Short mmCIF file of C-alpha atoms in Angstrom, two decimals:
data_model
loop_
_atom_site.label_atom_id
_atom_site.label_comp_id
_atom_site.label_asym_id
_atom_site.label_seq_id
_atom_site.Cartn_x
_atom_site.Cartn_y
_atom_site.Cartn_z
CA UNK A 1 -27.77 -159.90 -95.47
CA UNK A 2 -25.65 -156.82 -95.88
CA UNK A 3 -27.42 -153.56 -95.28
CA UNK A 4 -25.80 -150.48 -96.61
CA UNK A 5 -27.34 -147.12 -95.89
CA UNK A 6 -26.84 -144.73 -98.76
CA UNK A 7 -27.52 -141.12 -98.02
CA UNK A 8 -29.45 -139.28 -100.67
CA UNK A 9 -27.41 -137.22 -103.07
CA UNK A 10 -27.52 -133.56 -102.11
CA UNK A 11 -25.42 -130.68 -101.00
CA UNK A 12 -27.03 -130.14 -97.62
CA UNK A 13 -23.82 -130.30 -95.61
CA UNK A 14 -21.95 -128.10 -98.09
CA UNK A 15 -24.80 -125.57 -97.87
CA UNK A 16 -24.59 -125.64 -94.09
CA UNK A 17 -20.83 -125.14 -94.25
CA UNK A 18 -21.13 -122.22 -96.69
CA UNK A 19 -23.84 -120.59 -94.59
CA UNK A 20 -21.67 -121.08 -91.52
CA UNK A 21 -18.72 -119.37 -93.18
CA UNK A 22 -21.02 -116.55 -94.34
CA UNK A 23 -22.34 -116.08 -90.81
CA UNK A 24 -18.78 -116.07 -89.47
CA UNK A 25 -17.69 -113.40 -92.00
CA UNK A 26 -20.80 -111.36 -91.23
CA UNK A 27 -20.19 -111.55 -87.47
CA UNK A 28 -16.53 -110.65 -87.97
CA UNK A 29 -17.51 -107.61 -90.06
CA UNK A 30 -20.09 -106.47 -87.50
CA UNK A 31 -17.57 -106.89 -84.66
CA UNK A 32 -14.93 -104.92 -86.60
CA UNK A 33 -17.37 -102.09 -87.33
CA UNK A 34 -18.49 -101.95 -83.68
CA UNK A 35 -14.92 -102.02 -82.35
CA UNK A 36 -13.65 -99.38 -84.79
CA UNK A 37 -16.54 -96.95 -84.42
CA UNK A 38 -15.52 -93.72 -82.75
CA UNK A 39 -17.99 -91.10 -81.73
CA UNK A 40 -17.24 -87.54 -82.79
CA UNK A 41 -17.72 -85.52 -79.66
CA UNK A 42 -19.15 -82.11 -80.44
CA UNK A 43 -17.98 -79.46 -78.00
CA UNK A 44 -20.71 -78.71 -75.50
CA UNK A 45 -21.99 -75.16 -75.44
CA UNK A 46 -22.29 -73.36 -72.11
CA UNK A 47 -25.69 -71.87 -71.22
CA UNK A 48 -24.35 -68.42 -72.03
CA UNK A 49 -23.08 -69.42 -75.51
CA UNK A 50 -24.80 -69.70 -78.86
CA UNK A 51 -23.66 -71.62 -81.95
CA UNK A 52 -22.91 -69.44 -84.97
CA UNK A 53 -24.01 -72.05 -87.52
CA UNK A 54 -27.29 -73.22 -86.03
CA UNK A 55 -28.33 -70.58 -83.49
CA UNK A 56 -28.29 -67.39 -85.56
CA UNK A 57 -30.57 -65.90 -88.19
CA UNK A 58 -29.19 -65.26 -91.70
CA UNK A 59 -28.77 -61.56 -90.86
CA UNK A 60 -26.96 -62.34 -87.60
CA UNK A 61 -24.64 -64.76 -89.41
CA UNK A 62 -23.75 -62.04 -91.91
CA UNK A 63 -23.07 -59.46 -89.20
CA UNK A 64 -21.04 -61.94 -87.14
CA UNK A 65 -18.78 -62.75 -90.13
CA UNK A 66 -18.34 -59.03 -90.84
CA UNK A 67 -17.45 -58.28 -87.21
CA UNK A 68 -14.68 -60.90 -87.15
CA UNK A 69 -13.13 -59.35 -90.26
CA UNK A 70 -13.60 -55.84 -88.80
CA UNK A 71 -11.71 -57.03 -85.69
CA UNK A 72 -8.66 -57.73 -87.91
CA UNK A 73 -8.82 -54.17 -89.28
CA UNK A 74 -9.24 -52.68 -85.80
CA UNK A 75 -6.24 -54.67 -84.57
CA UNK A 76 -4.10 -53.26 -87.43
CA UNK A 77 -4.87 -49.65 -86.41
CA UNK A 78 -2.37 -47.71 -84.26
CA UNK A 79 -5.12 -46.16 -82.14
CA UNK A 80 -8.52 -47.69 -81.46
CA UNK A 81 -10.76 -46.45 -84.29
CA UNK A 82 -14.20 -45.03 -83.51
CA UNK A 83 -17.42 -45.88 -85.36
CA UNK A 84 -17.13 -42.91 -87.76
CA UNK A 85 -13.59 -43.89 -88.75
CA UNK A 86 -14.61 -47.50 -89.42
CA UNK A 87 -17.65 -46.37 -91.42
CA UNK A 88 -15.54 -43.96 -93.49
CA UNK A 89 -13.23 -46.88 -94.38
CA UNK A 90 -16.29 -48.79 -95.67
CA UNK A 91 -15.79 -51.50 -93.06
CA UNK A 92 -19.00 -53.48 -92.59
CA UNK A 93 -21.16 -53.66 -90.55
CA UNK A 94 -20.27 -50.13 -89.36
CA UNK A 95 -20.69 -48.54 -92.81
CA UNK A 96 -24.33 -47.75 -93.47
CA UNK A 97 -25.38 -49.31 -96.76
CA UNK A 98 -28.24 -51.20 -98.37
CA UNK A 99 -27.53 -54.31 -96.31
CA UNK A 100 -27.90 -52.37 -93.04
CA UNK A 101 -31.68 -52.16 -93.40
CA UNK A 102 -31.93 -55.77 -94.53
CA UNK A 103 -29.93 -57.00 -91.54
CA UNK A 104 -31.65 -55.20 -88.65
CA UNK A 105 -30.74 -51.46 -88.99
CA UNK A 106 -28.23 -51.59 -86.14
CA UNK A 107 -27.21 -48.38 -84.45
CA UNK A 108 -23.53 -48.56 -83.46
CA UNK A 109 -21.80 -47.07 -80.46
CA UNK A 110 -18.37 -47.58 -78.95
CA UNK A 111 -17.56 -48.19 -75.32
CA UNK A 112 -14.09 -48.41 -73.78
CA UNK A 113 -12.99 -49.94 -70.50
CA UNK A 114 -9.44 -50.27 -69.18
CA UNK A 115 -8.20 -53.13 -71.35
CA UNK A 116 -11.29 -53.69 -73.47
CA UNK A 117 -13.15 -51.92 -76.22
CA UNK A 118 -16.69 -52.77 -77.21
CA UNK A 119 -18.52 -51.93 -80.42
CA UNK A 120 -22.22 -52.31 -79.65
CA UNK A 121 -24.88 -52.55 -82.35
CA UNK A 122 -28.41 -52.01 -81.06
CA UNK A 123 -30.99 -53.62 -83.32
CA UNK A 124 -34.01 -51.73 -84.65
CA UNK A 125 -35.55 -54.91 -86.05
CA UNK A 126 -35.30 -57.73 -83.47
CA UNK A 127 -37.18 -60.18 -85.72
CA UNK A 128 -34.38 -59.96 -88.30
CA UNK A 129 -31.37 -59.78 -85.98
CA UNK A 130 -30.59 -59.28 -82.31
CA UNK A 131 -28.22 -56.69 -80.86
CA UNK A 132 -24.53 -57.52 -81.17
CA UNK A 133 -21.33 -56.63 -79.37
CA UNK A 134 -17.78 -56.92 -80.70
CA UNK A 135 -15.55 -57.13 -77.66
CA UNK A 136 -11.78 -56.76 -78.10
CA UNK A 137 -9.45 -57.25 -75.17
CA UNK A 138 -5.79 -56.31 -75.01
CA UNK A 139 -4.32 -58.04 -71.94
CA UNK A 140 -1.94 -55.63 -70.20
CA UNK A 141 -0.90 -58.13 -67.51
CA UNK A 142 -0.80 -61.89 -67.48
CA UNK A 143 -3.78 -61.89 -65.06
CA UNK A 144 -5.88 -59.99 -67.61
CA UNK A 145 -5.50 -62.89 -70.00
CA UNK A 146 -7.83 -64.96 -67.82
CA UNK A 147 -11.41 -64.46 -66.74
CA UNK A 148 -12.64 -64.84 -63.16
CA UNK A 149 -12.95 -68.59 -63.60
CA UNK A 150 -9.38 -69.17 -64.74
CA UNK A 151 -10.33 -69.59 -68.42
CA UNK A 152 -8.20 -67.92 -71.07
CA UNK A 153 -9.88 -64.76 -72.36
CA UNK A 154 -10.19 -64.69 -76.13
CA UNK A 155 -8.90 -61.38 -77.50
CA UNK A 156 -11.87 -61.10 -79.89
CA UNK A 157 -15.38 -62.08 -78.83
CA UNK A 158 -18.78 -61.43 -80.34
CA UNK A 159 -21.86 -61.40 -78.13
CA UNK A 160 -25.54 -61.44 -79.06
CA UNK A 161 -28.62 -60.17 -77.27
CA UNK A 162 -31.96 -61.34 -78.64
CA UNK A 163 -34.27 -58.78 -77.07
CA UNK A 164 -37.68 -60.01 -78.24
CA UNK A 165 -40.03 -57.20 -77.23
CA UNK A 166 -37.64 -55.79 -74.63
CA UNK A 167 -35.17 -52.94 -74.97
CA UNK A 168 -31.53 -54.04 -75.36
CA UNK A 169 -29.63 -53.28 -72.16
CA UNK A 170 -26.45 -51.38 -73.01
CA UNK A 171 -23.76 -53.24 -71.06
CA UNK A 172 -22.44 -51.17 -68.19
CA UNK A 173 -19.31 -53.34 -67.85
CA UNK A 174 -17.51 -55.16 -70.64
CA UNK A 175 -16.62 -58.26 -68.67
CA UNK A 176 -17.85 -61.82 -69.06
CA UNK A 177 -19.92 -61.99 -65.86
CA UNK A 178 -21.68 -58.65 -66.37
CA UNK A 179 -22.63 -59.55 -69.94
CA UNK A 180 -24.00 -62.94 -68.88
CA UNK A 181 -25.94 -61.28 -66.05
CA UNK A 182 -27.48 -58.82 -68.53
CA UNK A 183 -28.64 -61.71 -70.78
CA UNK A 184 -26.00 -61.51 -73.52
CA UNK A 185 -24.77 -64.75 -75.15
CA UNK A 186 -21.32 -65.32 -76.60
CA UNK A 187 -21.35 -66.48 -80.23
CA UNK A 188 -19.03 -69.43 -80.85
CA UNK A 189 -18.12 -70.96 -84.18
CA UNK A 190 -16.46 -74.25 -84.87
CA UNK A 191 -14.02 -75.07 -87.65
CA UNK A 192 -14.88 -78.35 -89.42
CA UNK A 193 -12.53 -79.96 -91.89
CA UNK A 194 -13.94 -81.42 -95.12
CA UNK A 195 -16.09 -84.52 -94.77
CA UNK A 196 -13.55 -86.92 -96.25
CA UNK A 197 -10.36 -85.41 -94.90
CA UNK A 198 -9.92 -86.87 -91.42
CA UNK B 1 59.58 -68.13 -117.01
CA UNK B 2 57.34 -69.91 -119.44
CA UNK B 3 56.46 -72.38 -116.72
CA UNK B 4 55.63 -69.51 -114.35
CA UNK B 5 53.41 -67.77 -116.85
CA UNK B 6 51.61 -71.06 -117.57
CA UNK B 7 51.03 -71.68 -113.89
CA UNK B 8 49.73 -68.10 -113.41
CA UNK B 9 47.40 -68.46 -116.35
CA UNK B 10 46.06 -71.88 -115.19
CA UNK B 11 45.58 -70.37 -111.71
CA UNK B 12 43.51 -67.58 -113.26
CA UNK B 13 41.44 -70.07 -115.19
CA UNK B 14 40.81 -72.07 -112.03
CA UNK B 15 39.82 -68.90 -110.17
CA UNK B 16 37.55 -67.93 -113.04
CA UNK B 17 35.87 -71.35 -113.08
CA UNK B 18 35.51 -71.28 -109.29
CA UNK B 19 33.96 -67.77 -109.39
CA UNK B 20 31.56 -68.90 -112.13
CA UNK B 21 30.56 -71.97 -110.17
CA UNK B 22 29.98 -69.87 -107.03
CA UNK B 23 27.88 -67.38 -109.00
CA UNK B 24 25.75 -70.20 -110.38
CA UNK B 25 25.44 -71.68 -106.91
CA UNK B 26 24.44 -68.26 -105.57
CA UNK B 27 21.85 -67.83 -108.32
CA UNK B 28 20.39 -71.24 -107.63
CA UNK B 29 20.25 -70.56 -103.87
CA UNK B 30 18.44 -67.25 -104.57
CA UNK B 31 16.00 -69.13 -106.77
CA UNK B 32 15.44 -71.70 -104.03
CA UNK B 33 15.10 -68.98 -101.40
CA UNK B 34 11.74 -68.05 -102.97
CA UNK B 35 9.00 -69.93 -101.23
CA UNK B 36 6.91 -72.24 -103.41
CA UNK B 37 3.27 -72.15 -102.35
CA UNK B 38 0.75 -74.69 -103.63
CA UNK B 39 -2.91 -73.89 -104.09
CA UNK B 40 -5.88 -76.07 -104.99
CA UNK B 41 -8.56 -73.73 -106.38
CA UNK B 42 -8.70 -70.58 -108.52
CA UNK B 43 -9.71 -68.14 -105.75
CA UNK B 44 -6.73 -69.28 -103.66
CA UNK B 45 -4.40 -68.54 -106.58
CA UNK B 46 -5.70 -64.97 -106.59
CA UNK B 47 -5.44 -64.64 -102.80
CA UNK B 48 -1.86 -65.93 -102.59
CA UNK B 49 -0.62 -64.20 -105.78
CA UNK B 50 -1.86 -60.86 -104.43
CA UNK B 51 -0.35 -61.45 -100.98
CA UNK B 52 3.12 -62.55 -102.12
CA UNK B 53 3.54 -60.47 -105.30
CA UNK B 54 6.96 -61.45 -106.69
CA UNK B 55 8.34 -62.67 -103.35
CA UNK B 56 7.17 -66.28 -103.82
CA UNK B 57 5.95 -68.67 -106.50
CA UNK B 58 2.32 -69.81 -106.57
CA UNK B 59 1.80 -73.32 -107.94
CA UNK B 60 -1.68 -74.68 -108.79
CA UNK B 61 -1.91 -78.39 -107.89
CA UNK B 62 -4.45 -79.16 -110.59
CA UNK B 63 -4.35 -77.83 -114.15
CA UNK B 64 -6.85 -75.22 -115.33
CA UNK B 65 -9.95 -76.72 -116.93
CA UNK B 66 -10.70 -79.43 -114.36
CA UNK B 67 -13.91 -79.22 -112.37
CA UNK B 68 -12.65 -79.32 -108.76
CA UNK B 69 -15.90 -80.97 -107.64
CA UNK B 70 -15.16 -83.98 -109.85
CA UNK B 71 -11.35 -83.98 -109.96
CA UNK B 72 -9.45 -87.23 -109.37
CA UNK B 73 -5.71 -86.90 -108.59
CA UNK B 74 -3.26 -87.80 -111.37
CA UNK B 75 0.39 -88.85 -110.99
CA UNK B 76 1.76 -85.81 -112.86
CA UNK B 77 -0.19 -83.46 -110.59
CA UNK B 78 0.96 -85.26 -107.41
CA UNK B 79 4.60 -84.76 -108.51
CA UNK B 80 4.16 -80.98 -108.24
CA UNK B 81 3.84 -81.31 -104.45
CA UNK B 82 7.38 -82.67 -104.07
CA UNK B 83 9.14 -79.29 -104.09
CA UNK B 84 6.48 -77.17 -102.37
CA UNK B 85 7.10 -75.42 -99.05
CA UNK B 86 3.45 -75.01 -98.11
CA UNK B 87 -0.02 -75.65 -99.52
CA UNK B 88 -2.99 -73.35 -98.96
CA UNK B 89 -6.24 -75.31 -98.81
CA UNK B 90 -9.93 -74.54 -98.67
CA UNK B 91 -10.04 -77.53 -96.32
CA UNK B 92 -13.78 -77.64 -95.69
CA UNK B 93 -14.95 -79.79 -98.57
CA UNK B 94 -14.05 -78.16 -101.87
CA UNK B 95 -10.57 -79.65 -102.20
CA UNK B 96 -10.69 -82.88 -100.23
CA UNK B 97 -8.57 -84.39 -103.02
CA UNK B 98 -5.58 -82.40 -101.71
CA UNK B 99 -5.04 -84.64 -98.67
CA UNK B 100 -4.94 -87.77 -100.80
CA UNK B 101 -2.47 -86.08 -103.18
CA UNK B 102 -0.22 -84.94 -100.33
CA UNK B 103 -0.20 -88.40 -98.73
CA UNK B 104 0.75 -89.99 -102.06
CA UNK B 105 3.54 -87.48 -102.77
CA UNK B 106 7.22 -87.58 -101.71
CA UNK B 107 6.50 -84.59 -99.49
CA UNK B 108 3.74 -85.86 -97.15
CA UNK B 109 4.79 -83.59 -94.27
CA UNK B 110 4.46 -80.37 -96.31
CA UNK B 111 3.05 -77.49 -94.24
CA UNK B 112 -0.65 -76.71 -94.76
CA UNK B 113 -2.47 -73.42 -94.28
CA UNK B 114 -6.16 -73.89 -93.48
CA UNK B 115 -7.52 -70.73 -95.09
CA UNK B 116 -10.98 -71.11 -93.54
CA UNK B 117 -9.79 -71.48 -89.98
CA UNK B 118 -11.22 -68.10 -88.96
CA UNK B 119 -14.30 -68.01 -91.17
CA UNK B 120 -17.67 -68.67 -89.50
CA UNK B 121 -18.96 -71.56 -91.60
CA UNK B 122 -22.53 -72.06 -92.75
CA UNK B 123 -24.23 -75.44 -92.85
CA UNK B 124 -24.43 -77.10 -96.26
CA UNK B 125 -27.74 -76.92 -98.06
CA UNK B 126 -29.42 -79.41 -100.40
CA UNK B 127 -28.19 -82.98 -100.67
CA UNK B 128 -24.81 -82.13 -99.18
CA UNK B 129 -26.57 -81.39 -95.89
CA UNK B 130 -28.60 -84.60 -96.08
CA UNK B 131 -25.36 -86.56 -96.62
CA UNK B 132 -24.44 -85.60 -93.09
CA UNK B 133 -27.44 -87.17 -91.45
CA UNK B 134 -27.28 -89.21 -88.27
CA UNK B 135 -24.27 -88.84 -86.03
CA UNK B 136 -22.61 -86.23 -88.22
CA UNK B 137 -25.77 -84.20 -88.76
CA UNK B 138 -25.00 -80.52 -89.12
CA UNK B 139 -21.27 -81.21 -89.49
CA UNK B 140 -21.22 -80.86 -93.29
CA UNK B 141 -20.48 -77.25 -94.08
CA UNK B 142 -20.87 -75.17 -97.20
CA UNK B 143 -17.30 -74.91 -98.59
CA UNK B 144 -17.89 -71.91 -100.90
CA UNK B 145 -16.59 -69.23 -98.53
CA UNK B 146 -14.49 -67.75 -101.37
CA UNK B 147 -17.60 -66.51 -103.18
CA UNK B 148 -18.25 -63.79 -100.61
CA UNK B 149 -16.18 -60.68 -100.03
CA UNK B 150 -16.18 -61.11 -96.24
CA UNK B 151 -15.20 -64.78 -96.57
CA UNK B 152 -12.39 -63.82 -98.96
CA UNK B 153 -11.05 -61.07 -96.71
CA UNK B 154 -11.04 -63.38 -93.67
CA UNK B 155 -9.11 -65.98 -95.68
CA UNK B 156 -6.61 -63.48 -97.10
CA UNK B 157 -5.89 -62.26 -93.55
CA UNK B 158 -5.36 -65.83 -92.31
CA UNK B 159 -3.11 -66.78 -95.25
CA UNK B 160 -1.04 -63.59 -94.92
CA UNK B 161 -0.62 -64.14 -91.18
CA UNK B 162 0.55 -67.74 -91.64
CA UNK B 163 2.87 -66.95 -94.56
CA UNK B 164 4.40 -64.10 -92.54
CA UNK B 165 5.25 -66.60 -89.78
CA UNK B 166 6.86 -69.00 -92.27
CA UNK B 167 8.79 -66.36 -94.22
CA UNK B 168 9.72 -63.59 -91.72
CA UNK B 169 12.00 -61.81 -94.26
CA UNK B 170 8.97 -60.97 -96.39
CA UNK B 171 6.42 -60.71 -93.56
CA UNK B 172 5.99 -56.94 -93.86
CA UNK B 173 5.45 -57.15 -97.62
CA UNK B 174 2.84 -59.91 -97.18
CA UNK B 175 0.93 -57.93 -94.55
CA UNK B 176 1.03 -54.72 -96.62
CA UNK B 177 -0.08 -56.50 -99.81
CA UNK B 178 -2.86 -58.31 -97.96
CA UNK B 179 -4.24 -55.04 -96.59
CA UNK B 180 -4.18 -53.39 -100.01
CA UNK B 181 -5.90 -56.40 -101.56
CA UNK B 182 -8.61 -56.63 -98.88
CA UNK B 183 -9.24 -52.89 -99.28
CA UNK B 184 -9.85 -53.46 -103.00
CA UNK B 185 -12.27 -56.30 -102.25
CA UNK B 186 -14.11 -54.22 -99.67
CA UNK B 187 -14.47 -51.43 -102.22
CA UNK B 188 -16.13 -53.85 -104.65
CA UNK B 189 -18.76 -54.71 -102.06
CA UNK B 190 -19.30 -51.10 -101.00
CA UNK B 191 -19.74 -50.07 -104.65
CA UNK B 192 -22.33 -52.81 -105.18
CA UNK B 193 -24.31 -51.96 -102.07
CA UNK B 194 -24.24 -48.25 -102.97
CA UNK B 195 -26.25 -49.07 -106.09
CA UNK B 196 -29.01 -50.42 -103.85
CA UNK B 197 -29.28 -47.33 -101.67
CA UNK B 198 -32.64 -46.33 -103.18
CA UNK B 199 -34.06 -49.82 -103.59
CA UNK B 200 -36.55 -50.74 -100.85
CA UNK B 201 -35.77 -53.92 -98.90
CA UNK B 202 -38.48 -55.98 -100.59
CA UNK B 203 -39.36 -59.58 -99.96
CA UNK B 204 -37.02 -61.37 -102.35
CA UNK B 205 -37.16 -65.17 -102.11
CA UNK B 206 -34.20 -66.87 -103.68
CA UNK B 207 -33.47 -70.34 -105.03
CA UNK B 208 -30.10 -71.45 -106.36
CA UNK B 209 -29.25 -74.25 -108.77
CA UNK B 210 -26.02 -75.09 -106.90
CA UNK B 211 -25.79 -74.75 -103.09
CA UNK B 212 -22.81 -72.41 -103.30
CA UNK B 213 -24.03 -68.89 -102.95
CA UNK B 214 -25.23 -68.64 -99.34
CA UNK B 215 -22.12 -66.75 -98.19
CA UNK B 216 -22.41 -64.23 -101.05
CA UNK B 217 -26.14 -63.67 -100.53
CA UNK B 218 -25.73 -63.22 -96.74
CA UNK B 219 -23.81 -60.03 -97.52
CA UNK B 220 -26.97 -58.60 -98.99
CA UNK B 221 -29.11 -59.91 -96.11
CA UNK B 222 -30.63 -62.57 -98.40
CA UNK B 223 -31.30 -66.16 -97.50
CA UNK B 224 -31.49 -69.12 -99.91
CA UNK B 225 -34.94 -70.73 -99.82
CA UNK B 226 -34.31 -73.76 -102.06
CA UNK B 227 -31.41 -75.54 -103.81
CA UNK B 228 -32.16 -77.42 -107.03
CA UNK B 229 -29.15 -79.66 -107.78
CA UNK B 230 -28.89 -82.92 -105.85
CA UNK B 231 -25.08 -82.49 -106.09
CA UNK B 232 -22.77 -80.25 -108.06
CA UNK B 233 -23.06 -80.94 -111.80
CA UNK B 234 -25.64 -83.69 -111.21
CA UNK B 235 -28.91 -82.96 -112.96
CA UNK B 236 -32.04 -83.68 -110.93
CA UNK B 237 -34.24 -86.56 -112.08
CA UNK B 238 -37.67 -85.63 -113.56
CA UNK B 239 -39.30 -86.50 -110.21
CA UNK B 240 -36.77 -84.37 -108.30
CA UNK B 241 -37.29 -81.53 -110.79
CA UNK B 242 -41.05 -81.65 -110.34
CA UNK B 243 -40.60 -81.66 -106.56
CA UNK B 244 -38.33 -78.60 -106.76
CA UNK B 245 -40.75 -76.73 -109.04
CA UNK B 246 -43.65 -77.47 -106.66
CA UNK B 247 -41.52 -76.35 -103.72
CA UNK B 248 -40.61 -73.08 -105.46
CA UNK B 249 -44.24 -72.33 -106.23
CA UNK B 250 -45.21 -73.10 -102.64
CA UNK B 251 -42.46 -70.90 -101.19
CA UNK B 252 -43.22 -68.15 -103.72
CA UNK B 253 -39.61 -68.01 -104.96
CA UNK B 254 -39.13 -65.07 -107.32
CA UNK B 255 -35.42 -65.27 -108.25
CA UNK B 256 -33.18 -68.19 -109.26
CA UNK B 257 -29.41 -67.96 -109.38
CA UNK B 258 -27.90 -70.48 -111.79
CA UNK B 259 -24.30 -71.16 -112.76
CA UNK B 260 -22.50 -69.37 -115.55
CA UNK B 261 -19.71 -71.93 -116.03
CA UNK B 262 -21.82 -75.07 -115.98
CA UNK B 263 -25.05 -74.29 -117.89
CA UNK B 264 -27.86 -76.85 -117.73
CA UNK B 265 -30.86 -77.18 -120.01
CA UNK B 266 -33.25 -78.16 -117.24
CA UNK B 267 -32.86 -74.64 -115.79
CA UNK B 268 -35.01 -73.38 -118.68
CA UNK B 269 -37.71 -75.86 -117.68
CA UNK B 270 -37.74 -74.43 -114.18
CA UNK B 271 -37.93 -70.89 -115.53
CA UNK B 272 -40.80 -71.76 -117.89
CA UNK B 273 -42.76 -73.64 -115.22
CA UNK B 274 -42.33 -71.15 -112.39
CA UNK B 275 -42.01 -67.89 -114.34
CA UNK B 276 -39.28 -66.63 -112.00
CA UNK B 277 -36.36 -64.48 -113.13
CA UNK B 278 -33.08 -66.31 -113.77
CA UNK B 279 -29.61 -64.86 -113.14
CA UNK B 280 -26.25 -66.61 -113.69
CA UNK B 281 -23.45 -66.38 -111.11
CA UNK B 282 -19.88 -67.58 -111.55
CA UNK B 283 -18.38 -70.20 -109.28
CA UNK B 284 -14.83 -68.78 -109.81
CA UNK B 285 -13.48 -72.26 -110.55
CA UNK B 286 -13.14 -72.30 -114.32
CA UNK B 287 -10.53 -70.99 -116.79
CA UNK B 288 -6.94 -69.85 -116.30
CA UNK B 289 -5.32 -69.15 -112.95
CA UNK B 290 -4.93 -65.37 -112.78
CA UNK B 291 -4.14 -62.98 -109.90
CA UNK B 292 -7.06 -60.73 -110.87
CA UNK B 293 -9.58 -63.53 -111.38
CA UNK B 294 -11.23 -63.37 -107.97
CA UNK B 295 -11.67 -59.58 -108.16
CA UNK B 296 -13.08 -59.65 -111.69
CA UNK B 297 -15.50 -62.50 -111.08
CA UNK B 298 -16.57 -61.29 -107.64
CA UNK B 299 -17.40 -57.92 -109.21
CA UNK B 300 -19.50 -59.75 -111.83
CA UNK B 301 -21.34 -61.71 -109.13
CA UNK B 302 -22.00 -58.59 -107.07
CA UNK B 303 -23.35 -56.79 -110.15
CA UNK B 304 -25.63 -59.74 -110.88
CA UNK B 305 -27.06 -59.83 -107.36
CA UNK B 306 -27.53 -56.04 -107.43
CA UNK B 307 -29.42 -56.34 -110.75
CA UNK B 308 -31.59 -59.13 -109.32
CA UNK B 309 -32.50 -57.06 -106.27
CA UNK B 310 -33.17 -53.95 -108.37
CA UNK B 311 -35.40 -55.87 -110.80
CA UNK B 312 -37.26 -57.74 -108.04
CA UNK B 313 -38.10 -54.36 -106.48
CA UNK B 314 -39.91 -53.22 -109.64
#
């Protein structure tokens, strides 16, 4: 007697093969994604630095932007302009206008050291904005272009002091270490290209 | 003798033709000596046109009438890049199409000026901010720096500085023009703020239809409380609209800034439901490319914000 085993009609093995190919494609895709993923490393902030985008109030952000533009104007001038000169040229935030009261009613004073000039704005409304300092350095020697830790000194810096209930200490010295010691923080901003550009 | 006179006359003709050819060549080299500067958006046309005056040509990459938020590059626009010396870009999200156009052109190595390099950028609000969740959280920035006077001045200074490096022969003219232009812009802002001298700093809570006006409102010490549109030109769904109206009532918003160039009917619904005052601002990205456009439209925006503050104080 001849016995012939006939397997039932069905597509079981084809289904297994298709599922296998699907799993292979899926694994390949996952592996590619994992291998090609790069982490965007955000620059770490030092303890004495504060991020302009996330660490400031709306009023502080407005004053910070104005100070950077004012620094361009100050750099154009032949002699270092004082507060009255800047105010007379309508250069914010030194000019007193309607936004002054809305952004902390800062009282401005100027302080000069050998190679540095500081424009200090003492806040009268700490809840709205802290005190700010625009620090401009003109290196006269190559050594002046570096701070005590060997880092390049930026020619324009903006510092913030959030006094809370305390009085803002007027900086006695306009150098990095003295400002940090007095509790001032350097504002840093980061340039980000458009989301789909790079 | 005849032969001599003929040879003299043909020599003169040759000299004449040669002189003509040289003159034409000279004219064409003068024409080419003018820098050709590409721009992507209306405000950048105004910036660059005011900086260069007649010393360079300003070439818009996309024709007037396109919404830059929804623009898709076309072959005829990409061709314009081929003979440009430099392109000035917003670079932080308003003209991301420019990179794709440059890469597809015959001039992919064209110099680029990042106008916003020295502008402190604000985080995006609304859905644009949510798009940057996860690893890139906080990385999406608000690209509308050109709507504020301070943002414009910072960009004009950066563009003028970079153009001066690329075209030293005209560097002094660029710097001088830039200073005159920024002085005009500063005057606009000072004039607007002067009108608010007697208005008390009241509690004005602001919502905007499009998340574009944070930079402008910062100049007045105002902060945006809520943004209505899920994305530019995209109307919110009825559920989203209800959510926004509830949020506005909860936050006690008393002023909404909408968009002049892209009016939407649902804005009336918001006004009726919340009872807040509505003011229209311009996005400076519609109409013809004109050197005076940024000044004119910025002045309009400043007047509108001044009016809103004055009326909210009543």
